[in-house]
């Protein structure tokens, strides 16, 4: 695993293996998720893989009825919206993700700050890029 | 880092400005649209100009490559306006593309390289279906956003939910922006949707009646906007009337070295400050309820001009979505964080308010041909500062300083331009 480049390809490959992996700058301890090969904080390139717990708080969300093409292919649409948002991970970074286990038809019931944990998704179509999501901790 | 006051090598002025009609023109292409703006610009130069003196063109265009299957728009436009073989450079910064062209033109003159340059932008979007336009625009999101399933309205919807939670705001503030922009809209003859929300309401009622459907009894504009039948959800809490339309259009400005400006007009505008910033996309930005690229650009522009937010008398800000206008007016320092929405509902940003915002009708009503928007915002500053804005002229006797804020993509590129009449 150490030989994988710190890039998007590796990030999604790890997601496929049900691991949320980012990078940690060994020089200044800054965490990145998704990973970075270069540390904008200190200018270092001394990165190590870091596994994130996949726990965080819902920082922002939306429920989409006019859907992205790859989501229409999954059956989403005007009468079947999906939720997507930003999760603020416990370790610090924020991440874009599908939001699962909420009622996307009733966005008023979804609350910012809700504690979430990660769920890994099987690709449903060839162009399915939704990879993973977070759902409220029961 | 920003403590050093950056100045231009020499001062730059605007001596002409023009824009095409904005709207949906399937029978026109980008050449037609830009030419229309160019001819209006030519006629706006009070003392006339020999356009053979224009030394270079900087042209903003986002993604005509995708929308029209034709790239390399710099020389195409340069050819149709008779500029070739003089140099033409295309700039791309998503929806901020022509503000980048403006900046490059300013730098070209400030450097001493050129004395007169043309800057502008063009975008032709209506050749595509709505789905294709959405796909084309999605090219301007940041990595990870589109992959996770975000759309453009979705990103701004998510910004809005974070804003609502942080400041206890609601759709009521967003509706205020929509109603205000539509109040200015009929006063702009170049705009795409010259209708107030009340006009739209009456039109809808008439169409319901024509179809022999029962007409809902909306009590006022807000009641109309709350009705999902006429204002359906796009991406919570963004509804149809929170989103700007798909548009075609072109716009341009003629720039000269400041010491030459009065050869062309007794009423030039001067570039007091320009700034540009970059954003990192949602997941890496420090705050979701603010665009760091805007704050950076504003700091640079205010620093150059020696001005602060309180010196600005009116502004065109990038209201691609209603929530965006609220946040920009906070990031630019016009209102405190969390106060932007209240300012709208208190009519502070109305045409006759203390801080008029988007007198043109904004992207929401004037239209948003993405590559043309940045310089079109400056066309509005040109009209207002020279008291040529007709019915939508800001009713203040001493307008001297206006600001334009252009945002590209989901905040990846932001520019702030301060123009001054002396
Ligand atoms: Zn570091």
Coordinates of C-alpha atoms and ligand atoms in Angstrom, one line a residue:
Chain A
X1 CA 0.0 0.0 0.0
X2 CA 2.9 2.4 0.6
X3 CA 3.7 2.3 -3.1
X4 CA 0.4 3.7 -4.2
X5 CA 0.6 7.3 -5.5
X6 CA -1.2 9.9 -3.3
X7 CA -3.8 10.7 -5.9
X8 CA -7.5 10.4 -6.8
X9 CA -7.0 7.1 -8.5
X10 CA -5.6 5.5 -5.3
X11 CA -8.3 7.3 -3.2
X12 CA -11.1 5.7 -5.2
X13 CA -9.3 2.4 -5.3
X14 CA -9.2 2.4 -1.5
X15 CA -12.9 3.3 -1.4
X16 CA -13.5 0.2 -3.5
X17 CA -11.8 -1.7 -0.7
X18 CA -14.0 0.0 1.8
X19 CA -11.3 2.1 3.3
X20 CA -11.4 5.9 3.6
X21 CA -7.7 6.8 3.1
X22 CA -6.1 10.1 3.0
X23 CA -2.6 11.3 3.5
X24 CA -0.7 12.7 6.4
X25 CA 2.3 15.1 6.1
X26 CA 5.0 13.5 8.1
X27 CA 6.7 16.9 8.5
X28 CA 3.9 19.0 9.8
X29 CA 1.2 16.4 10.7
X30 CA -1.5 18.0 8.5
X31 CA -4.1 15.5 7.3
X32 CA -5.6 15.5 3.8
X33 CA -8.7 13.6 2.6
X34 CA -8.7 13.0 -0.3
X35 CA -5.0 12.6 -0.3
X36 CA -2.4 15.0 -1.6
X37 CA 1.2 14.3 -2.6
X38 CA 2.3 17.8 -1.9
X39 CA 1.7 19.6 1.4
X40 CA 0.5 23.1 0.8
X41 CA 0.9 23.8 4.5
X42 CA 4.7 23.3 4.8
X43 CA 5.8 22.5 1.2
X44 CA 6.8 19.0 2.1
X45 CA 6.4 15.8 0.1
X46 CA 7.0 13.5 2.9
X47 CA 3.5 11.9 2.9
X48 CA 2.2 8.7 4.5
X49 CA -1.2 7.0 4.1
X50 CA -3.6 7.7 6.9
X51 CA -6.8 5.8 7.5
X52 CA -9.8 7.9 8.5
X53 CA -12.5 6.6 10.8
X54 CA -15.3 7.7 8.5
X55 CA -17.1 9.5 11.3
X56 CA -18.1 13.2 11.2
X57 CA -20.8 15.8 11.2
X58 CA -23.0 16.9 8.4
X59 CA -21.7 20.4 7.5
X60 CA -23.9 21.1 4.4
X61 CA -26.4 19.2 2.2
X62 CA -28.8 19.5 -0.6
X63 CA -31.6 17.3 -2.0
X64 CA -31.4 17.3 -5.8
X65 CA -34.4 17.0 -8.0
X66 CA -32.8 18.2 -11.3
X67 CA -30.2 15.5 -11.3
X68 CA -26.8 15.0 -12.6
X69 CA -26.7 12.6 -15.7
X70 CA -25.0 9.8 -13.8
X71 CA -27.7 10.0 -11.0
X72 CA -30.5 10.0 -13.5
X73 CA -29.1 6.7 -14.8
X74 CA -29.5 5.4 -11.2
X75 CA -33.2 6.2 -11.3
X76 CA -33.1 9.6 -9.5
X77 CA -35.2 12.4 -10.8
X78 CA -37.9 15.0 -10.0
X79 CA -40.0 12.6 -8.0
X80 CA -37.1 10.7 -6.5
X81 CA -34.5 13.2 -5.3
X82 CA -31.1 12.2 -3.8
X83 CA -29.2 13.9 -1.0
X84 CA -25.5 14.9 -1.3
X85 CA -23.5 17.0 1.1
X86 CA -20.3 17.8 2.9
X87 CA -19.2 15.9 6.0
X88 CA -16.8 17.4 8.4
X89 CA -14.6 14.4 9.5
X90 CA -13.7 14.0 13.1
X91 CA -10.0 14.2 12.1
X92 CA -10.5 17.7 10.6
X93 CA -10.8 17.5 6.8
X94 CA -14.2 18.0 5.1
X95 CA -15.3 15.7 2.3
X96 CA -18.0 15.7 -0.5
X97 CA -20.3 12.6 -0.3
X98 CA -23.7 11.2 -0.9
X99 CA -25.9 11.4 2.2
X100 CA -27.8 8.2 2.8
X101 CA -30.4 7.1 5.4
X102 CA -32.2 10.5 5.2
X103 CA -35.5 11.4 3.6
X104 CA -34.5 13.4 0.5
X105 CA -38.1 14.2 -0.2
X106 CA -38.3 16.0 3.2
X107 CA -35.2 18.1 3.3
X108 CA -36.7 20.1 6.3
X109 CA -36.1 17.0 8.4
X110 CA -32.4 16.8 7.7
X111 CA -30.3 18.6 10.2
X112 CA -26.8 20.2 9.9
X113 CA -24.5 18.9 12.6
X114 CA -26.0 15.4 12.6
X115 CA -23.4 12.8 13.4
X116 CA -22.7 10.6 10.4
X117 CA -20.7 7.5 9.5
X118 CA -19.5 6.2 6.2
X119 CA -21.3 3.6 4.0
X120 CA -19.6 2.1 1.0
X121 CA -21.7 1.7 -2.2
X122 CA -21.5 -0.9 -4.9
X123 CA -21.4 0.7 -8.4
X124 CA -24.8 0.2 -9.9
X125 CA -24.0 1.3 -13.4
X126 CA -20.8 1.7 -15.5
X127 CA -20.9 5.5 -14.9
X128 CA -21.9 5.4 -11.3
X129 CA -19.5 7.7 -9.4
X130 CA -21.2 7.8 -6.1
X131 CA -18.7 5.3 -4.5
X132 CA -19.6 6.1 -0.9
X133 CA -21.9 8.0 1.3
X134 CA -22.5 8.9 4.9
X135 CA -25.6 8.1 7.0
X136 CA -26.8 9.3 10.4
X137 CA -25.3 7.3 13.3
X138 CA -28.1 5.3 14.7
Chain B
X1 CA 0.8 38.7 3.3
X2 CA -1.5 41.3 1.8
X3 CA 0.0 44.2 3.8
X4 CA 2.0 45.5 0.8
X5 CA -0.2 47.7 -1.4
X6 CA 0.1 46.5 -4.9
X7 CA -0.2 49.1 -7.6
X8 CA -0.5 49.1 -11.4
X9 CA 2.6 50.2 -13.3
X10 CA 0.5 52.9 -14.9
X11 CA -3.1 53.8 -14.6
X12 CA -5.8 52.4 -16.9
X13 CA -9.1 53.9 -18.0
X14 CA -12.3 52.6 -19.8
X15 CA -13.4 54.8 -22.7
X16 CA -16.1 52.7 -24.3
X17 CA -18.5 49.9 -23.3
X18 CA -21.1 47.8 -24.9
X19 CA -23.1 44.6 -24.7
X20 CA -25.4 42.6 -26.9
X21 CA -29.0 41.9 -26.0
X22 CA -28.9 39.0 -23.5
X23 CA -31.4 36.1 -24.0
X24 CA -31.9 33.0 -26.1
X25 CA -31.0 33.5 -29.7
X26 CA -30.8 30.1 -31.5
X27 CA -30.5 32.0 -34.8
X28 CA -27.3 33.9 -33.7
X29 CA -23.8 32.6 -33.0
X30 CA -20.9 33.8 -30.9
X31 CA -19.6 36.0 -33.7
X32 CA -23.0 37.8 -34.1
X33 CA -23.3 38.2 -30.3
X34 CA -19.8 39.7 -29.9
X35 CA -20.2 42.0 -32.9
X36 CA -23.4 43.4 -31.5
X37 CA -21.5 44.3 -28.3
X38 CA -18.5 45.6 -30.2
X39 CA -20.6 48.0 -32.3
X40 CA -22.4 49.4 -29.3
X41 CA -19.0 49.8 -27.6
X42 CA -17.7 51.7 -30.7
X43 CA -20.7 54.0 -30.6
X44 CA -20.3 54.7 -26.9
X45 CA -16.9 56.3 -27.4
X46 CA -18.0 60.0 -27.0
X47 CA -15.3 61.6 -29.2
X48 CA -15.0 58.6 -31.6
X49 CA -12.1 56.2 -32.0
X50 CA -10.1 54.7 -34.8
X51 CA -10.4 51.1 -34.0
X52 CA -7.2 50.4 -36.0
X53 CA -5.5 51.7 -32.9
X54 CA -6.6 48.8 -30.8
X55 CA -3.5 46.8 -30.3
X56 CA -4.8 43.5 -28.8
X57 CA -7.9 41.6 -27.8
X58 CA -8.4 39.6 -24.6
X59 CA -11.6 37.5 -24.8
X60 CA -13.2 35.5 -22.1
X61 CA -15.1 32.4 -23.0
X62 CA -15.8 29.5 -20.7
X63 CA -16.8 26.5 -22.7
X64 CA -18.0 27.3 -26.3
X65 CA -15.8 24.3 -27.1
X66 CA -18.4 22.1 -25.5
X67 CA -21.5 24.2 -26.3
X68 CA -20.7 24.8 -30.0
X69 CA -17.9 22.3 -30.8
X70 CA -15.6 25.1 -31.7
X71 CA -12.6 26.2 -29.8
X72 CA -9.9 28.9 -30.4
X73 CA -12.3 31.8 -30.1
X74 CA -9.6 34.5 -29.8
X75 CA -8.7 34.7 -33.5
X76 CA -12.2 34.0 -34.7
X77 CA -13.5 37.1 -32.9
X78 CA -10.5 39.1 -33.7
X79 CA -11.1 38.4 -37.4
X80 CA -14.7 39.3 -37.5
X81 CA -14.1 42.7 -35.8
X82 CA -11.1 43.4 -38.1
X83 CA -8.4 43.2 -35.5
X84 CA -6.4 40.4 -37.1
X85 CA -3.4 40.2 -37.4
X86 CA -3.2 41.9 -34.1
X87 CA -2.9 39.5 -31.2
X88 CA -6.0 37.8 -29.6
X89 CA -5.8 35.9 -26.3
X90 CA -8.6 33.8 -24.8
X91 CA -9.0 33.6 -21.1
X92 CA -10.9 30.9 -19.2
X93 CA -12.1 31.1 -15.6
X94 CA -15.5 29.4 -15.9
X95 CA -18.1 32.1 -15.2
X96 CA -15.4 34.6 -14.5
X97 CA -13.7 34.3 -17.9
X98 CA -14.3 37.8 -19.1
X99 CA -13.3 39.4 -15.8
X100 CA -10.0 37.6 -16.4
X101 CA -9.8 39.1 -19.9
X102 CA -10.4 42.5 -18.4
X103 CA -7.6 41.9 -15.9
X104 CA -5.2 40.8 -18.6
X105 CA -6.0 43.9 -20.7
X106 CA -5.4 46.1 -17.7
X107 CA -2.1 44.5 -17.0
X108 CA -1.1 44.7 -20.7
X109 CA -1.6 48.5 -20.6
X110 CA -0.2 48.9 -17.1
X111 CA 3.0 47.1 -18.2
X112 CA 3.5 49.7 -21.0
X113 CA 3.3 47.1 -23.7
X114 CA 0.1 48.5 -25.2
X115 CA -1.8 51.8 -25.0
X116 CA -5.2 50.6 -26.2
X117 CA -6.8 47.1 -25.9
X118 CA -10.2 45.6 -26.3
X119 CA -11.5 43.2 -23.6
X120 CA -14.7 41.3 -23.5
X121 CA -16.4 38.0 -23.4
X122 CA -19.0 35.8 -25.2
X123 CA -20.9 32.6 -24.6
X124 CA -23.4 30.8 -26.8
X125 CA -25.4 28.3 -24.7
X126 CA -28.8 27.9 -26.3
X127 CA -27.5 25.6 -29.1
X128 CA -27.6 22.8 -26.5
X129 CA -30.4 21.1 -24.6
X130 CA -30.8 22.0 -20.9
X131 CA -29.2 18.7 -20.0
X132 CA -26.2 19.4 -22.2
X133 CA -25.8 22.9 -20.7
X134 CA -25.8 21.4 -17.2
X135 CA -23.2 18.9 -18.3
X136 CA -21.1 21.7 -19.9
X137 CA -21.3 23.8 -16.8
X138 CA -20.4 20.9 -14.6
X139 CA -17.0 21.0 -16.2
X140 CA -16.5 24.1 -14.1
X141 CA -17.1 22.4 -10.7
X142 CA -14.1 21.3 -8.7
X143 CA -12.9 17.7 -8.6
X144 CA -14.9 15.5 -6.2
X145 CA -18.0 17.7 -6.3
X146 CA -19.6 16.4 -9.5
X147 CA -18.3 12.9 -8.8
X148 CA -20.2 12.9 -5.5
X149 CA -23.4 13.8 -7.4
X150 CA -23.4 17.6 -6.9
X151 CA -24.9 19.8 -9.6
X152 CA -24.2 23.5 -9.8
X153 CA -27.5 24.4 -8.1
X154 CA -26.7 21.6 -5.7
X155 CA -23.5 23.2 -4.6
X156 CA -25.2 26.5 -3.9
X157 CA -28.1 24.7 -2.2
X158 CA -25.6 23.1 0.2
X159 CA -24.0 26.5 0.8
X160 CA -27.5 27.7 1.7
X161 CA -28.3 24.9 4.1
X162 CA -25.0 25.7 5.9
X163 CA -25.8 29.4 5.9
X164 CA -29.3 28.8 7.2
X165 CA -28.0 26.7 10.1
X166 CA -25.2 29.1 10.9
X167 CA -27.3 32.3 10.9
X168 CA -30.9 31.1 11.5
X169 CA -31.9 32.3 8.0
X170 CA -34.5 30.7 5.7
X171 CA -36.0 30.8 2.2
X172 CA -37.5 34.2 3.2
X173 CA -34.2 35.8 2.7
X174 CA -33.6 34.1 -0.6
X175 CA -37.0 35.2 -1.8
X176 CA -36.0 38.8 -1.0
X177 CA -33.1 38.6 -3.5
X178 CA -35.3 37.2 -6.2
X179 CA -38.0 39.9 -5.8
X180 CA -35.4 42.7 -5.7
X181 CA -33.6 41.5 -8.8
X182 CA -36.9 41.2 -10.7
X183 CA -37.9 44.7 -9.5
X184 CA -34.9 46.1 -11.4
X185 CA -35.3 43.8 -14.4
X186 CA -38.0 45.6 -16.4
X187 CA -35.8 48.7 -16.3
X188 CA -33.0 47.1 -18.2
X189 CA -33.8 46.9 -22.0
X190 CA -30.8 44.5 -22.5
X191 CA -32.0 41.9 -20.0
X192 CA -33.4 38.5 -20.7
X193 CA -36.3 38.4 -18.3
X194 CA -37.8 42.0 -18.1
X195 CA -40.5 41.1 -15.6
X196 CA -41.2 41.6 -12.0
X197 CA -42.3 38.6 -9.8
X198 CA -45.7 40.2 -9.8
X199 CA -45.7 40.3 -13.6
X200 CA -44.7 36.6 -13.6
X201 CA -47.5 35.9 -11.1
X202 CA -50.1 37.6 -13.3
X203 CA -48.8 35.8 -16.4
X204 CA -49.0 32.4 -14.6
X205 CA -52.6 33.2 -13.4
X206 CA -53.6 34.1 -17.0
X207 CA -52.1 30.9 -18.4
X208 CA -53.9 28.8 -15.7
X209 CA -57.1 30.5 -16.6
X210 CA -56.5 29.9 -20.3
X211 CA -56.0 26.2 -19.6
X212 CA -59.2 26.3 -17.6
X213 CA -57.3 25.3 -14.5
X214 CA -58.2 26.7 -11.1
X215 CA -56.0 29.7 -10.3
X216 CA -54.3 29.6 -6.9
X217 CA -55.0 32.7 -4.8
X218 CA -51.5 33.8 -4.1
X219 CA -51.7 36.7 -1.6
X220 CA -48.4 38.3 -2.7
X221 CA -45.0 37.6 -4.4
X222 CA -43.7 35.5 -1.6
X223 CA -46.8 33.4 -1.5
X224 CA -46.3 32.8 -5.2
X225 CA -42.6 31.9 -4.7
X226 CA -43.6 29.5 -1.9
X227 CA -45.9 27.6 -4.3
X228 CA -44.0 24.5 -5.6
X229 CA -46.4 24.3 -8.6
X230 CA -45.0 27.5 -10.0
X231 CA -41.6 27.5 -8.3
X232 CA -40.5 23.9 -8.2
X233 CA -37.5 22.7 -6.3
X234 CA -34.2 22.2 -8.2
X235 CA -31.8 21.4 -5.4
X236 CA -33.0 22.2 -1.8
X237 CA -33.4 25.0 -0.9
X238 CA -32.8 26.3 -4.4
X239 CA -36.0 26.6 -6.4
X240 CA -36.4 27.6 -10.0
X241 CA -36.6 31.3 -9.1
X242 CA -33.4 31.1 -7.1
X243 CA -31.4 30.2 -10.3
X244 CA -30.2 32.3 -13.2
X245 CA -31.3 31.3 -16.7
X246 CA -29.3 29.8 -19.6
X247 CA -28.3 32.7 -21.9
X248 CA -26.5 33.8 -25.0
X249 CA -24.6 37.1 -25.1
X250 CA -21.5 39.2 -25.6
X251 CA -20.0 42.2 -23.9
X252 CA -16.8 44.3 -24.3
X253 CA -14.9 47.4 -23.0
X254 CA -12.3 49.5 -24.6
X255 CA -9.3 50.2 -22.4
X256 CA -6.6 52.9 -22.8
X257 CA -3.7 54.2 -20.8
X258 CA -5.3 56.7 -18.3
X259 CA -3.3 59.7 -19.6
X260 CA -4.9 59.2 -23.1
X261 CA -8.4 58.7 -21.9
X262 CA -9.7 62.2 -22.4
X263 CA -8.8 62.1 -26.1
X264 CA -11.8 59.8 -26.4
X265 CA -14.3 60.9 -23.8
X266 CA -14.7 63.6 -21.1
X267 CA -16.3 60.9 -18.9
X268 CA -13.8 58.0 -18.7
X269 CA -13.9 55.5 -15.8
X270 CA -10.6 54.7 -14.1
X271 CA -9.6 51.3 -12.8
X272 CA -9.1 52.0 -9.1
X273 CA -8.6 48.5 -7.9
X274 CA -8.6 45.0 -9.2
X275 CA -8.2 41.7 -7.4
X276 CA -8.4 38.0 -8.1
X277 CA -8.5 34.9 -5.9
X278 CA -8.7 31.2 -6.2
X279 CA -10.8 28.8 -4.2
X280 CA -10.2 25.1 -3.4
X281 CA -13.7 23.8 -3.7
X282 CA -16.1 23.0 -1.0
X283 CA -14.5 20.2 0.9
X284 CA -11.2 22.1 1.5
X285 CA -12.5 25.6 2.0
X286 CA -12.2 26.9 5.5
X287 CA -15.8 28.1 5.7
X288 CA -18.8 26.9 3.7
X289 CA -20.8 30.1 4.3
X290 CA -18.1 32.2 2.6
X291 CA -16.0 32.2 -0.6
X292 CA -12.4 32.6 0.3
X293 CA -11.5 33.5 -3.3
X294 CA -13.8 36.5 -3.0
X295 CA -12.3 37.7 0.2
X296 CA -8.8 37.4 -1.2
X297 CA -9.8 39.3 -4.4
X298 CA -11.6 42.0 -2.4
X299 CA -8.6 42.5 -0.1
X300 CA -6.4 42.9 -3.2
X301 CA -8.8 45.3 -4.9
X302 CA -9.5 47.4 -1.8
X303 CA -5.7 47.5 -1.1
X304 CA -4.9 48.7 -4.6
X305 CA -7.5 51.4 -4.5
X306 CA -6.9 52.5 -0.9
X307 CA -10.6 52.1 -0.4
X308 CA -12.7 50.0 1.9
X309 CA -16.2 48.5 1.6
X310 CA -17.7 51.7 3.0
X311 CA -16.4 53.7 0.0
X312 CA -18.3 51.5 -2.5
X313 CA -21.6 53.1 -3.5
X314 CA -23.2 50.2 -5.5
X315 CA -22.2 46.9 -6.9
X316 CA -22.9 44.2 -9.4
X317 CA -22.3 40.8 -7.7
X318 CA -22.3 37.3 -9.1
X319 CA -25.9 36.2 -8.2
X320 CA -25.8 32.9 -10.2
X321 CA -28.1 31.7 -7.3
X322 CA -30.0 33.8 -4.8
X323 CA -27.9 32.6 -1.8
X324 CA -24.7 33.6 -3.7
X325 CA -25.7 37.3 -3.8
X326 CA -26.3 37.3 0.0
X327 CA -22.9 35.7 0.7
X328 CA -21.0 37.9 -1.7
X329 CA -22.4 41.1 -0.1
X330 CA -21.0 39.7 3.2
X331 CA -17.6 38.6 1.8
X332 CA -17.2 42.0 0.1
X333 CA -17.7 43.6 3.5
X334 CA -20.9 45.5 2.7
X335 CA -22.8 43.6 5.4
X336 CA -21.6 41.6 8.4
X337 CA -21.7 37.8 8.2
X338 CA -25.3 36.6 8.6
X339 CA -26.7 40.1 7.8
X340 CA -26.8 40.0 4.0
X341 CA -30.3 38.4 3.8
X342 CA -31.7 40.9 6.3
X343 CA -30.2 43.7 4.3
X344 CA -32.2 42.5 1.3
X345 CA -35.4 42.2 3.2
X346 CA -34.9 45.7 4.7
X347 CA -34.6 47.0 1.1
X348 CA -31.0 48.2 1.6
X349 CA -29.9 46.7 -1.7
X350 CA -32.9 48.0 -3.7
X351 CA -32.3 50.5 -6.5
X352 CA -33.1 53.3 -4.1
X353 CA -31.5 51.6 -1.0
X354 CA -28.3 52.7 0.6
X355 CA -26.3 50.0 -1.2
X356 CA -27.9 49.1 -4.5
X357 CA -26.9 45.6 -5.6
X358 CA -27.4 44.3 -9.2
X359 CA -29.3 47.3 -10.6
X360 CA -29.0 45.5 -14.0
X361 CA -31.4 42.8 -12.7
X362 CA -28.3 40.6 -12.0
X363 CA -27.5 37.3 -13.6
X364 CA -31.0 36.2 -12.4
X365 CA -32.9 38.6 -14.8
X366 CA -30.3 40.2 -17.1
X367 CA -29.1 36.7 -18.0
X368 CA -25.8 34.8 -17.6
X369 CA -24.0 34.0 -20.8
X370 CA -21.1 32.8 -18.7
X371 CA -18.1 34.0 -20.6
X372 CA -19.8 37.4 -21.2
X373 CA -20.9 38.1 -17.7
X374 CA -17.7 39.6 -16.1
X375 CA -17.4 42.5 -18.6
X376 CA -21.2 42.9 -18.8
X377 CA -21.2 43.7 -15.1
X378 CA -18.7 46.4 -15.8
X379 CA -20.9 47.7 -18.6
X380 CA -23.5 48.3 -15.9
X381 CA -21.0 50.2 -13.8
X382 CA -20.2 52.3 -16.9
X383 CA -23.8 53.1 -17.4
X384 CA -24.5 53.9 -13.8
X385 CA -21.3 56.0 -13.1
X386 CA -21.9 58.0 -16.3
X387 CA -25.6 58.5 -15.4
X388 CA -26.7 56.7 -18.6
X389 CA -28.7 53.9 -17.0
X390 CA -32.0 55.4 -17.9
X391 CA -35.0 54.2 -15.9
X392 CA -32.8 52.2 -13.6
X393 CA -30.4 55.0 -12.8
X394 CA -29.5 54.9 -9.1
X395 CA -31.2 58.0 -7.6
X396 CA -28.0 59.4 -5.9
X397 CA -26.5 62.7 -7.0
X398 CA -22.8 61.9 -6.6
X399 CA -22.1 58.4 -7.9
X400 CA -18.4 58.0 -8.2
X401 CA -17.4 54.5 -7.2
X402 CA -18.8 51.1 -8.2
X403 CA -17.7 47.5 -7.7
X404 CA -18.1 44.4 -9.9
X405 CA -17.7 40.9 -8.4
X406 CA -17.5 37.9 -10.7
X407 CA -17.3 34.3 -9.5
X408 CA -16.2 31.4 -11.6
X409 CA -17.6 27.9 -11.1
X410 CA -18.2 27.0 -7.5
X411 CA -15.9 29.7 -6.3
X412 CA -12.7 28.5 -8.0
X413 CA -12.0 31.9 -9.5
X414 CA -13.2 35.2 -8.2
X415 CA -12.5 38.7 -9.3
X416 CA -13.3 42.1 -7.8
X417 CA -13.0 45.3 -9.8
X418 CA -13.5 48.8 -8.5
X419 CA -14.2 51.5 -11.1
X420 CA -14.1 55.2 -10.4
X421 CA -15.4 58.4 -12.1
X422 CA -13.2 61.3 -11.2
Ligands
LIG1 ZN1 3.3 19.6 5.8

